[in-house]
Short mmCIF file of C-alpha atoms (C1' of nucleotides) in Angstrom, two decimals:
data_model
loop_
_atom_site.label_atom_id
_atom_site.label_comp_id
_atom_site.label_asym_id
_atom_site.label_seq_id
_atom_site.Cartn_x
_atom_site.Cartn_y
_atom_site.Cartn_z
CA MET O 1 -31.40 -4.78 24.26
CA GLU O 2 -30.41 -2.75 21.36
CA ARG O 3 -30.36 0.79 21.91
CA ARG O 4 -30.14 3.19 19.24
CA GLU O 5 -27.53 5.63 18.21
CA ARG O 6 -27.49 9.17 20.13
CA ALA O 7 -28.88 12.15 17.96
CA ASP O 8 -26.09 13.90 17.47
CA ALA O 9 -23.74 10.58 16.64
CA ALA O 10 -25.58 9.78 13.84
CA ARG O 11 -26.03 13.76 12.96
CA ASN O 12 -21.52 13.01 13.06
CA ARG O 13 -21.48 10.29 11.23
CA GLN O 14 -23.42 11.80 8.36
CA ALA O 15 -21.35 14.76 8.36
CA ILE O 16 -17.69 12.78 8.60
CA LEU O 17 -19.02 10.27 5.76
CA ARG O 18 -19.96 12.89 3.21
CA ALA O 19 -16.59 14.92 4.12
CA ALA O 20 -14.67 12.11 3.03
CA GLU O 21 -16.19 11.56 -0.13
CA GLU O 22 -16.30 15.18 -1.73
CA LEU O 23 -12.10 15.13 -0.03
CA LEU O 24 -11.50 11.93 -1.97
CA ARG O 25 -13.46 13.20 -5.05
CA GLY O 26 -10.62 16.20 -5.55
CA ASN O 27 -7.46 15.04 -3.28
CA PRO O 28 -5.50 11.66 -4.09
CA PRO O 29 -6.43 9.14 -1.30
CA GLU O 30 -2.90 9.14 0.55
CA GLN O 31 -3.40 12.96 1.53
CA VAL O 32 -7.29 12.48 2.70
CA SER O 33 -5.58 11.66 6.28
CA VAL O 34 -7.81 11.19 9.25
CA GLU O 35 -7.09 14.12 10.62
CA ARG O 36 -8.09 15.97 8.08
CA VAL O 37 -11.48 14.92 7.34
CA ALA O 38 -11.99 15.15 10.38
CA ALA O 39 -11.55 18.51 10.15
CA ALA O 40 -13.98 18.85 7.29
CA ALA O 41 -16.28 17.95 8.93
CA GLY O 42 -15.88 20.40 11.74
CA VAL O 43 -15.34 17.55 14.42
CA GLY O 44 -12.58 16.12 16.04
CA LYS O 45 -10.27 13.63 15.19
CA GLY O 46 -11.46 11.34 17.90
CA THR O 47 -15.10 11.25 17.37
CA VAL O 48 -14.05 9.61 14.23
CA PHE O 49 -12.50 7.04 15.82
CA HIS O 50 -15.05 6.71 18.51
CA ARG O 51 -17.29 5.82 15.58
CA PHE O 52 -15.51 3.61 12.97
CA GLY O 53 -12.79 2.15 14.70
CA SER O 54 -10.07 2.95 12.66
CA ARG O 55 -8.79 4.54 8.84
CA VAL O 56 -9.74 1.45 7.78
CA GLY O 57 -13.51 0.71 8.74
CA LEU O 58 -14.06 4.61 7.98
CA MET O 59 -12.79 3.65 4.32
CA GLN O 60 -15.32 0.30 4.43
CA GLU O 61 -18.68 2.24 5.57
CA LEU O 62 -17.93 4.47 2.90
CA MET O 63 -17.21 1.32 0.39
CA ALA O 64 -20.36 0.01 2.01
CA GLU O 65 -22.71 2.11 1.26
CA ARG O 66 -22.60 2.07 -1.87
CA ALA O 67 -21.99 -2.01 -2.45
CA ARG O 68 -25.81 -2.29 -0.97
CA ALA O 69 -27.55 -0.61 -3.87
CA LEU O 70 -25.51 -3.88 -6.25
CA GLU O 71 -25.61 -5.82 -3.29
CA GLU O 72 -29.69 -5.68 -3.75
CA GLU O 73 -29.83 -6.22 -7.76
CA VAL O 74 -28.07 -8.48 -7.98
CA ARG O 75 -29.98 -10.93 -4.47
CA GLN O 76 -33.45 -9.73 -6.40
CA GLY O 77 -33.38 -7.21 -9.40
CA PRO O 78 -34.32 -8.65 -12.87
CA PRO O 79 -31.89 -10.48 -14.81
CA PRO O 80 -29.30 -10.71 -16.10
CA LEU O 81 -27.62 -9.14 -12.97
CA GLY O 82 -30.67 -10.87 -10.52
CA PRO O 83 -31.40 -14.24 -10.86
CA GLY O 84 -32.58 -15.83 -13.43
CA ALA O 85 -29.95 -15.45 -16.37
CA PRO O 86 -28.11 -18.44 -17.12
CA PRO O 87 -24.82 -17.91 -14.86
CA ALA O 88 -22.32 -17.47 -17.74
CA GLU O 89 -24.67 -14.13 -18.95
CA ARG O 90 -24.87 -12.90 -15.04
CA LEU O 91 -21.33 -12.73 -14.27
CA VAL O 92 -20.51 -11.02 -17.75
CA ALA O 93 -23.48 -8.78 -16.35
CA PHE O 94 -21.85 -8.86 -12.48
CA LEU O 95 -18.32 -8.22 -13.53
CA ASP O 96 -19.81 -4.85 -15.89
CA ALA O 97 -21.33 -3.79 -13.20
CA ALA O 98 -18.91 -3.92 -10.98
CA LEU O 99 -16.39 -2.01 -13.00
CA VAL O 100 -18.96 0.73 -13.05
CA MET O 101 -18.99 0.90 -9.59
CA ALA O 102 -14.89 0.57 -9.42
CA THR O 103 -14.05 3.39 -12.23
CA ARG O 104 -16.65 5.51 -9.89
CA ASN O 105 -14.59 4.81 -6.12
CA ALA O 106 -11.13 4.39 -8.02
CA GLY O 107 -9.98 6.88 -5.58
CA LEU O 108 -11.76 5.34 -2.00
CA ILE O 109 -10.89 2.12 -3.48
CA ALA O 110 -6.80 3.43 -3.44
CA ALA O 111 -7.86 4.93 -0.18
CA HIS O 112 -9.21 1.60 1.04
CA GLU O 113 -6.26 -0.57 -0.31
CA HIS O 114 -3.83 2.42 1.10
CA ALA O 115 -5.04 2.12 5.01
CA ARG O 116 -5.47 -1.62 4.79
CA LEU O 117 -1.51 -2.10 3.47
CA THR O 118 -0.66 0.45 6.11
CA ASN O 119 -1.41 -0.90 9.21
CA ARG O 120 -1.24 -4.73 9.97
CA ASN O 121 -4.91 -4.61 8.99
CA GLY O 122 -6.73 -7.12 7.56
CA SER O 123 -5.75 -8.94 4.64
CA ARG O 124 -9.18 -8.34 2.18
CA LEU O 125 -11.26 -11.56 3.02
CA GLU O 126 -12.12 -9.13 5.89
CA ASN O 127 -13.51 -6.94 3.84
CA PRO O 128 -16.97 -8.20 3.65
CA ILE O 129 -18.22 -7.04 0.62
CA TYR O 130 -15.83 -8.46 -1.74
CA LEU O 131 -16.56 -11.76 0.42
CA PHE O 132 -19.85 -11.07 -1.24
CA TRP O 133 -18.36 -10.56 -3.87
CA HIS O 134 -16.37 -13.38 -4.44
CA GLY O 135 -19.13 -15.25 -3.25
CA HIS O 136 -21.45 -14.54 -6.06
CA VAL O 137 -18.43 -14.89 -8.93
CA SER O 138 -17.59 -18.11 -7.12
CA ALA O 139 -20.66 -20.02 -7.22
CA LEU O 140 -21.99 -18.88 -11.28
CA ILE O 141 -18.55 -20.23 -12.02
CA ALA O 142 -19.46 -23.26 -9.83
CA GLU O 143 -22.75 -23.99 -11.82
CA ALA O 144 -21.44 -23.59 -14.90
CA ARG O 145 -18.31 -25.45 -14.56
CA PRO O 146 -18.33 -27.50 -11.46
CA ASP O 147 -15.14 -28.61 -12.88
CA VAL O 148 -12.80 -25.48 -12.35
CA ASP O 149 -11.56 -24.32 -9.45
CA ALA O 150 -14.33 -21.53 -8.71
CA GLY O 151 -12.74 -19.80 -6.07
CA LEU O 152 -9.54 -19.37 -6.85
CA ILE O 153 -10.91 -17.71 -10.58
CA ALA O 154 -13.22 -15.26 -8.58
CA HIS O 155 -10.18 -13.78 -7.20
CA VAL O 156 -8.16 -13.24 -10.22
CA LEU O 157 -11.63 -12.13 -11.80
CA LEU O 158 -11.71 -9.69 -8.87
CA GLY O 159 -8.24 -8.30 -8.01
CA THR O 160 -8.23 -7.15 -11.70
CA LEU O 161 -10.64 -3.95 -9.98
CA HIS O 162 -8.16 -3.49 -7.63
CA THR O 163 -4.65 -3.43 -10.04
CA GLU O 164 -3.58 -0.53 -10.02
CA PRO O 165 -2.42 -0.57 -13.86
CA ILE O 166 -5.90 -1.38 -14.79
CA SER O 167 -7.39 0.63 -12.33
CA THR O 168 -5.46 4.22 -13.85
CA LEU O 169 -6.95 2.66 -17.00
CA LEU O 170 -10.14 2.73 -15.71
CA ARG O 171 -10.49 5.89 -14.13
CA ALA O 172 -8.61 7.25 -17.93
CA GLY O 173 -12.13 6.47 -19.26
CA GLU O 174 -11.01 2.81 -20.71
CA SER O 175 -13.12 0.42 -19.17
CA PRO O 176 -14.60 -0.75 -21.63
CA ARG O 177 -11.86 -2.02 -22.79
CA VAL O 178 -11.13 -3.82 -19.56
CA ALA O 179 -14.96 -5.20 -19.73
CA ALA O 180 -14.13 -6.14 -23.21
CA VAL O 181 -11.45 -8.52 -21.73
CA LEU O 182 -13.29 -9.71 -18.92
CA ALA O 183 -15.67 -10.85 -20.85
CA ASP O 184 -13.56 -12.80 -22.93
CA LEU O 185 -11.42 -14.05 -20.17
CA VAL O 186 -15.51 -15.54 -18.70
CA HIS O 187 -16.06 -17.02 -22.08
CA GLY O 188 -12.73 -18.71 -22.56
CA LEU O 189 -12.77 -19.99 -19.44
CA LEU O 190 -16.79 -21.34 -18.91
CA ARG O 191 -16.63 -22.90 -23.05
CA SER O 192 -16.16 -26.35 -21.37
CA MET G 1 32.53 10.12 -17.87
CA GLU G 2 31.60 7.43 -15.29
CA ARG G 3 32.94 7.45 -11.82
CA ARG G 4 33.18 3.98 -9.64
CA GLU G 5 31.90 3.54 -6.89
CA ARG G 6 33.78 3.94 -3.63
CA ALA G 7 34.68 0.85 -2.13
CA ASP G 8 33.68 1.39 1.22
CA ALA G 9 30.02 2.71 -0.69
CA ALA G 10 30.23 -0.02 -2.77
CA ARG G 11 30.78 -2.41 0.83
CA ASN G 12 27.75 -0.94 2.46
CA ARG G 13 25.07 -1.10 -0.72
CA GLN G 14 25.88 -5.12 -0.09
CA ALA G 15 25.66 -4.38 3.61
CA ILE G 16 22.19 -2.75 3.29
CA LEU G 17 20.75 -5.12 0.63
CA ARG G 18 21.80 -8.61 2.90
CA ALA G 19 20.59 -6.91 5.89
CA ALA G 20 16.72 -5.37 4.38
CA GLU G 21 16.84 -9.70 2.78
CA GLU G 22 17.08 -10.68 6.05
CA LEU G 23 14.54 -9.15 7.95
CA LEU G 24 12.20 -9.36 5.27
CA ARG G 25 12.37 -12.90 5.35
CA GLY G 26 11.18 -12.72 9.75
CA ASN G 27 9.19 -10.26 10.08
CA PRO G 28 6.27 -8.40 8.37
CA PRO G 29 6.95 -6.46 5.68
CA GLU G 30 5.08 -3.14 6.97
CA GLN G 31 7.80 -3.91 10.25
CA VAL G 32 10.79 -3.17 7.75
CA SER G 33 11.24 0.29 8.30
CA VAL G 34 14.32 2.07 6.37
CA GLU G 35 15.76 3.19 9.57
CA ARG G 36 15.53 -0.56 11.30
CA VAL G 37 17.38 -1.42 7.69
CA ALA G 38 19.82 0.74 8.23
CA ALA G 39 20.93 -0.29 11.82
CA ALA G 40 20.61 -3.79 10.75
CA ALA G 41 23.12 -3.12 8.62
CA GLY G 42 25.46 -1.36 10.96
CA VAL G 43 25.07 2.23 8.83
CA GLY G 44 23.49 5.81 9.51
CA LYS G 45 20.38 6.10 7.70
CA GLY G 46 21.52 8.21 5.76
CA THR G 47 23.37 6.16 4.01
CA VAL G 48 20.37 4.24 3.17
CA PHE G 49 18.94 7.09 1.56
CA HIS G 50 22.19 8.41 -0.30
CA ARG G 51 22.25 5.06 -2.22
CA PHE G 52 18.96 4.43 -3.24
CA GLY G 53 16.58 7.13 -2.70
CA SER G 54 13.77 6.05 -1.31
CA ARG G 55 12.40 2.96 0.66
CA VAL G 56 10.42 2.59 -2.46
CA GLY G 57 14.10 2.72 -4.64
CA LEU G 58 15.44 0.47 -1.99
CA MET G 59 12.86 -2.88 -2.82
CA GLN G 60 12.93 -2.41 -6.34
CA GLU G 61 16.50 -3.28 -6.41
CA LEU G 62 16.63 -5.61 -3.95
CA MET G 63 13.54 -6.82 -6.93
CA ALA G 64 16.25 -6.33 -9.72
CA GLU G 65 18.55 -8.38 -8.58
CA ARG G 66 16.69 -11.69 -7.82
CA ALA G 67 14.79 -10.72 -11.73
CA ARG G 68 18.06 -10.48 -13.61
CA ALA G 69 18.17 -14.03 -14.12
CA LEU G 70 14.86 -15.28 -14.91
CA GLU G 71 15.39 -11.83 -16.98
CA GLU G 72 18.11 -13.75 -18.95
CA GLU G 73 16.55 -16.64 -18.99
CA VAL G 74 13.69 -15.46 -20.94
CA ARG G 75 15.85 -13.79 -23.42
CA GLN G 76 18.95 -16.29 -24.33
CA GLY G 77 17.28 -19.45 -22.00
CA PRO G 78 16.67 -23.34 -23.74
CA PRO G 79 13.00 -22.77 -24.45
CA PRO G 80 9.92 -23.50 -23.36
CA LEU G 81 11.33 -20.06 -21.74
CA GLY G 82 13.67 -18.89 -23.74
CA PRO G 83 13.13 -18.10 -27.47
CA GLY G 84 12.02 -21.28 -29.74
CA ALA G 85 8.62 -22.96 -28.53
CA PRO G 86 5.50 -22.34 -29.45
CA PRO G 87 3.87 -18.54 -27.89
CA ALA G 88 1.40 -20.70 -26.04
CA GLU G 89 4.32 -22.96 -24.10
CA ARG G 90 6.65 -19.81 -23.42
CA LEU G 91 3.67 -17.91 -21.74
CA VAL G 92 2.99 -21.10 -19.72
CA ALA G 93 6.42 -21.70 -18.85
CA PHE G 94 6.67 -17.67 -18.03
CA LEU G 95 4.25 -17.45 -16.19
CA ASP G 96 4.92 -20.38 -13.90
CA ALA G 97 8.49 -19.36 -13.07
CA ALA G 98 7.02 -15.96 -12.23
CA LEU G 99 4.66 -17.61 -10.00
CA VAL G 100 8.02 -19.16 -8.71
CA MET G 101 9.56 -16.31 -8.31
CA ALA G 102 6.71 -14.28 -6.69
CA THR G 103 6.14 -17.48 -3.57
CA ARG G 104 9.53 -17.30 -2.75
CA ASN G 105 10.03 -12.97 -2.74
CA ALA G 106 6.09 -12.71 -1.48
CA GLY G 107 7.45 -10.50 2.09
CA LEU G 108 9.51 -8.08 -0.30
CA ILE G 109 6.97 -7.77 -3.22
CA ALA G 110 4.54 -6.45 -0.10
CA ALA G 111 6.69 -4.42 1.21
CA HIS G 112 7.39 -3.31 -2.03
CA GLU G 113 3.64 -2.79 -2.41
CA HIS G 114 3.60 -0.95 0.19
CA ALA G 115 6.54 1.76 -0.03
CA ARG G 116 4.28 3.01 -3.46
CA LEU G 117 1.28 3.24 -1.62
CA THR G 118 2.48 5.49 1.77
CA ASN G 119 3.90 7.80 -0.33
CA ARG G 120 2.98 9.69 -3.51
CA ASN G 121 5.64 7.41 -5.96
CA GLY G 122 4.89 5.82 -8.71
CA SER G 123 3.04 3.54 -10.80
CA ARG G 124 4.11 0.15 -10.74
CA LEU G 125 4.69 1.32 -14.99
CA GLU G 126 8.06 2.88 -13.47
CA ASN G 127 9.09 -0.20 -12.28
CA PRO G 128 11.17 -1.96 -15.00
CA ILE G 129 11.28 -5.36 -13.89
CA TYR G 130 7.55 -5.29 -13.90
CA LEU G 131 8.11 -3.29 -17.54
CA PHE G 132 10.04 -6.16 -19.04
CA TRP G 133 7.82 -8.79 -17.51
CA HIS G 134 4.65 -7.25 -19.34
CA GLY G 135 5.93 -6.52 -22.38
CA HIS G 136 7.42 -9.97 -22.62
CA VAL G 137 3.95 -11.68 -21.96
CA SER G 138 3.01 -8.96 -24.40
CA ALA G 139 4.47 -10.04 -27.15
CA LEU G 140 3.41 -13.90 -26.49
CA ILE G 141 -0.15 -13.35 -26.10
CA ALA G 142 -0.18 -10.67 -29.42
CA GLU G 143 2.32 -13.55 -31.10
CA ALA G 144 -0.61 -15.71 -30.93
CA ARG G 145 -3.41 -13.92 -30.83
CA PRO G 146 -2.99 -10.63 -32.74
CA ASP G 147 -6.91 -9.82 -32.56
CA VAL G 148 -6.80 -9.98 -28.96
CA ASP G 149 -5.85 -6.31 -26.62
CA ALA G 150 -2.75 -8.24 -25.60
CA GLY G 151 -1.41 -5.84 -23.31
CA LEU G 152 -4.40 -5.01 -21.22
CA ILE G 153 -4.44 -9.20 -21.20
CA ALA G 154 -1.31 -8.92 -19.85
CA HIS G 155 -1.81 -6.75 -16.89
CA VAL G 156 -4.52 -8.99 -15.83
CA LEU G 157 -2.60 -12.12 -15.97
CA LEU G 158 0.64 -10.09 -13.87
CA GLY G 159 -1.67 -8.51 -11.90
CA THR G 160 -2.95 -11.97 -10.28
CA LEU G 161 0.76 -12.49 -8.79
CA HIS G 162 0.58 -9.14 -6.74
CA THR G 163 -3.21 -9.91 -5.70
CA GLU G 164 -3.82 -10.11 -2.09
CA PRO G 165 -5.95 -13.16 -1.54
CA ILE G 166 -3.98 -14.86 -3.47
CA SER G 167 -0.23 -14.60 -2.61
CA THR G 168 -1.97 -15.10 0.93
CA LEU G 169 -2.44 -18.43 -1.12
CA LEU G 170 1.06 -18.76 -2.72
CA ARG G 171 2.75 -18.10 0.48
CA ALA G 172 0.57 -21.11 1.92
CA GLY G 173 1.87 -23.18 -1.30
CA GLU G 174 -0.99 -23.04 -3.56
CA SER G 175 0.86 -22.36 -5.83
CA PRO G 176 0.01 -24.77 -8.30
CA ARG G 177 -3.27 -24.30 -8.02
CA VAL G 178 -2.18 -20.93 -9.45
CA ALA G 179 -0.63 -22.09 -11.90
CA ALA G 180 -3.18 -24.49 -12.48
CA VAL G 181 -5.98 -21.66 -13.10
CA LEU G 182 -3.59 -19.23 -15.18
CA ALA G 183 -2.99 -22.05 -17.79
CA ASP G 184 -6.51 -22.98 -18.39
CA LEU G 185 -6.65 -19.21 -18.67
CA VAL G 186 -4.39 -19.05 -20.84
CA HIS G 187 -5.15 -21.46 -23.29
CA GLY G 188 -9.44 -20.78 -23.25
CA LEU G 189 -8.19 -16.98 -24.55
CA LEU G 190 -5.84 -18.51 -27.06
CA ARG G 191 -7.30 -20.81 -28.51
CA SER G 192 -9.14 -18.75 -31.50
"C1'" DG C 1 -35.17 18.79 36.62
"C1'" DA C 2 -31.61 15.17 37.51
"C1'" DC C 3 -29.02 11.43 36.57
"C1'" DA C 4 -26.44 8.10 33.88
"C1'" DA C 5 -25.33 6.60 29.55
"C1'" DA C 6 -23.00 7.92 25.64
"C1'" DG C 7 -20.53 11.46 22.80
"C1'" DT C 8 -16.72 14.26 22.12
"C1'" DG C 9 -12.09 16.36 20.57
"C1'" DG C 10 -7.56 17.93 20.67
"C1'" DA C 11 -2.90 16.87 23.62
"C1'" DC C 12 -0.35 13.22 23.26
"C1'" DC C 13 2.29 9.12 21.74
"C1'" DG C 14 5.45 6.67 19.30
"C1'" DC C 15 6.65 5.69 14.29
"C1'" DT C 16 7.36 6.36 9.80
"C1'" DG C 17 10.03 8.43 5.14
"C1'" DG C 18 13.18 11.89 4.08
"C1'" DT C 19 16.40 15.76 4.59
"C1'" DC C 20 20.90 18.40 5.89
"C1'" DC C 21 25.52 19.11 6.82
"C1'" DA C 22 29.37 19.18 9.79
"C1'" DT C 23 32.48 15.57 9.73
"C1'" DA C 24 35.51 11.86 7.30
"C1'" DT C 25 37.15 9.00 4.62
"C1'" DA C 26 38.64 7.18 0.19
"C1'" DT C 27 41.09 8.53 -4.40
"C1'" DT C 28 43.71 10.57 -7.15
"C1'" DA C 29 47.52 13.45 -9.22
"C1'" DA C 30 52.62 15.68 -7.20
"C1'" DT R 1 54.05 10.52 1.36
"C1'" DT R 2 51.96 14.33 1.64
"C1'" DA R 3 48.04 17.52 -0.18
"C1'" DA R 4 44.10 18.14 -2.89
"C1'" DT R 5 39.15 16.35 -4.07
"C1'" DA R 6 35.34 15.10 -4.55
"C1'" DT R 7 32.36 11.28 -2.19
"C1'" DA R 8 30.13 8.88 1.18
"C1'" DT R 9 28.45 9.03 6.19
"C1'" DG R 10 25.07 9.54 10.09
"C1'" DG R 11 21.87 10.99 13.31
"C1'" DA R 12 19.47 15.18 15.04
"C1'" DC R 13 15.43 17.21 12.96
"C1'" DC R 14 11.51 17.56 10.01
"C1'" DA R 15 6.03 17.16 9.68
"C1'" DG R 16 3.55 13.42 9.36
"C1'" DC R 17 0.69 9.87 10.32
"C1'" DG R 18 -2.44 6.60 12.73
"C1'" DG R 19 -4.24 6.10 16.96
"C1'" DT R 20 -5.27 6.66 22.13
"C1'" DC R 21 -7.36 8.76 26.90
"C1'" DC R 22 -9.63 11.43 29.57
"C1'" DA R 23 -11.56 15.00 31.70
"C1'" DC R 24 -16.02 17.26 29.72
"C1'" DT R 25 -19.97 18.04 27.50
"C1'" DT R 26 -24.52 16.21 25.13
"C1'" DT R 27 -28.43 13.66 24.96
"C1'" DG R 28 -31.79 10.63 26.74
"C1'" DT R 29 -35.08 8.78 30.13
"C1'" DC R 30 -38.19 8.97 34.43
#
DNA sequence: GACAAAGTGGACCGCTGGTCCATATATTAA
DNA sequence: TTAATATATGGACCAGCGGTCCACTTTGTC
């Protein structure tokens, strides 16, 4: 049933992803157009759309690549990130990790947000990475405090990572401050 | 020094603002282009840019119009919104009011965000309304708990209003849930 | 080596925010 | 009322965007 991706196609997919990465490292995200990515990858614009469907799809794929390791650690790594530790501890550990990730990929996140808003393209809830993160945070909160609105609180906590004045701080190296505040929030909430 | 705005200019300014309002009420925000606003107002596109400088400027003016009443109440209205009540109470009252406002103006906020991201235009910190809100929230937190990172917490709380999965809930009539969570967060934080 | 399936690239489309400036209009002073 | 001046106006125009399309090339299979 499953036909494998052709060799040249796979090569181009990689070239495109690496070119996008490179451009996002050196330019403000709204200047990294699909056309520029294609040019930098030595590929036609049509190819990029063929492979990734849309600008959002391209950005999502990049995010997925980087999120995979963290997801693995959460699912089956050692505590406190992986299973085993008490939920409050796991939650703080996860938020810390997510924060590091958001800091390192601030440009990419901004570009993804930009792409999402520009067209009538989907809610954040259609991004599988966000869904996984939200599910995880949500479950940990519910485990510690079954009486609160865990899903909504998870949105608030995760929203922080995407919010503009805060992502600016992250890029400026202030992530410890943000981590401290998030930990405060979590402790304030989870203490019955 | 101050030359008053010409009568026809003032009339057009109003026409443009009202037309934008109307379009935002009935269309997804990214479809409300400056050109369509101009057409609906019976005015040339150039005029809109002349009056408001940019798409962001137009949206900002609309937000300012609506935020003015709340600002007045906060500055000199009766408690708990205005001065006089204990800070935790004022804070919850303000967040409630801001939430109502964000709910009613969800389309406008989204359009403003969209405009901000599309061009290399400014941080949220350049929006005077955000600055006022942040200053207010920040001061209340600092008053109740001088030992915490009030400015950053204020960003987290206010960020909630702009965050996508949450603003979707607001539009769906779930604002009481959001209000409850915010109140929880505030109480969890401000209780030493 | 032949044939079908998959991949490719760049011209093209509709649309955007923003600029420009010759022209029209309101205001003020005479 | 008129003349002079500052201001406002509108729409053609621009560069750029995300996305589509399809004649053509490349790859994998038997």
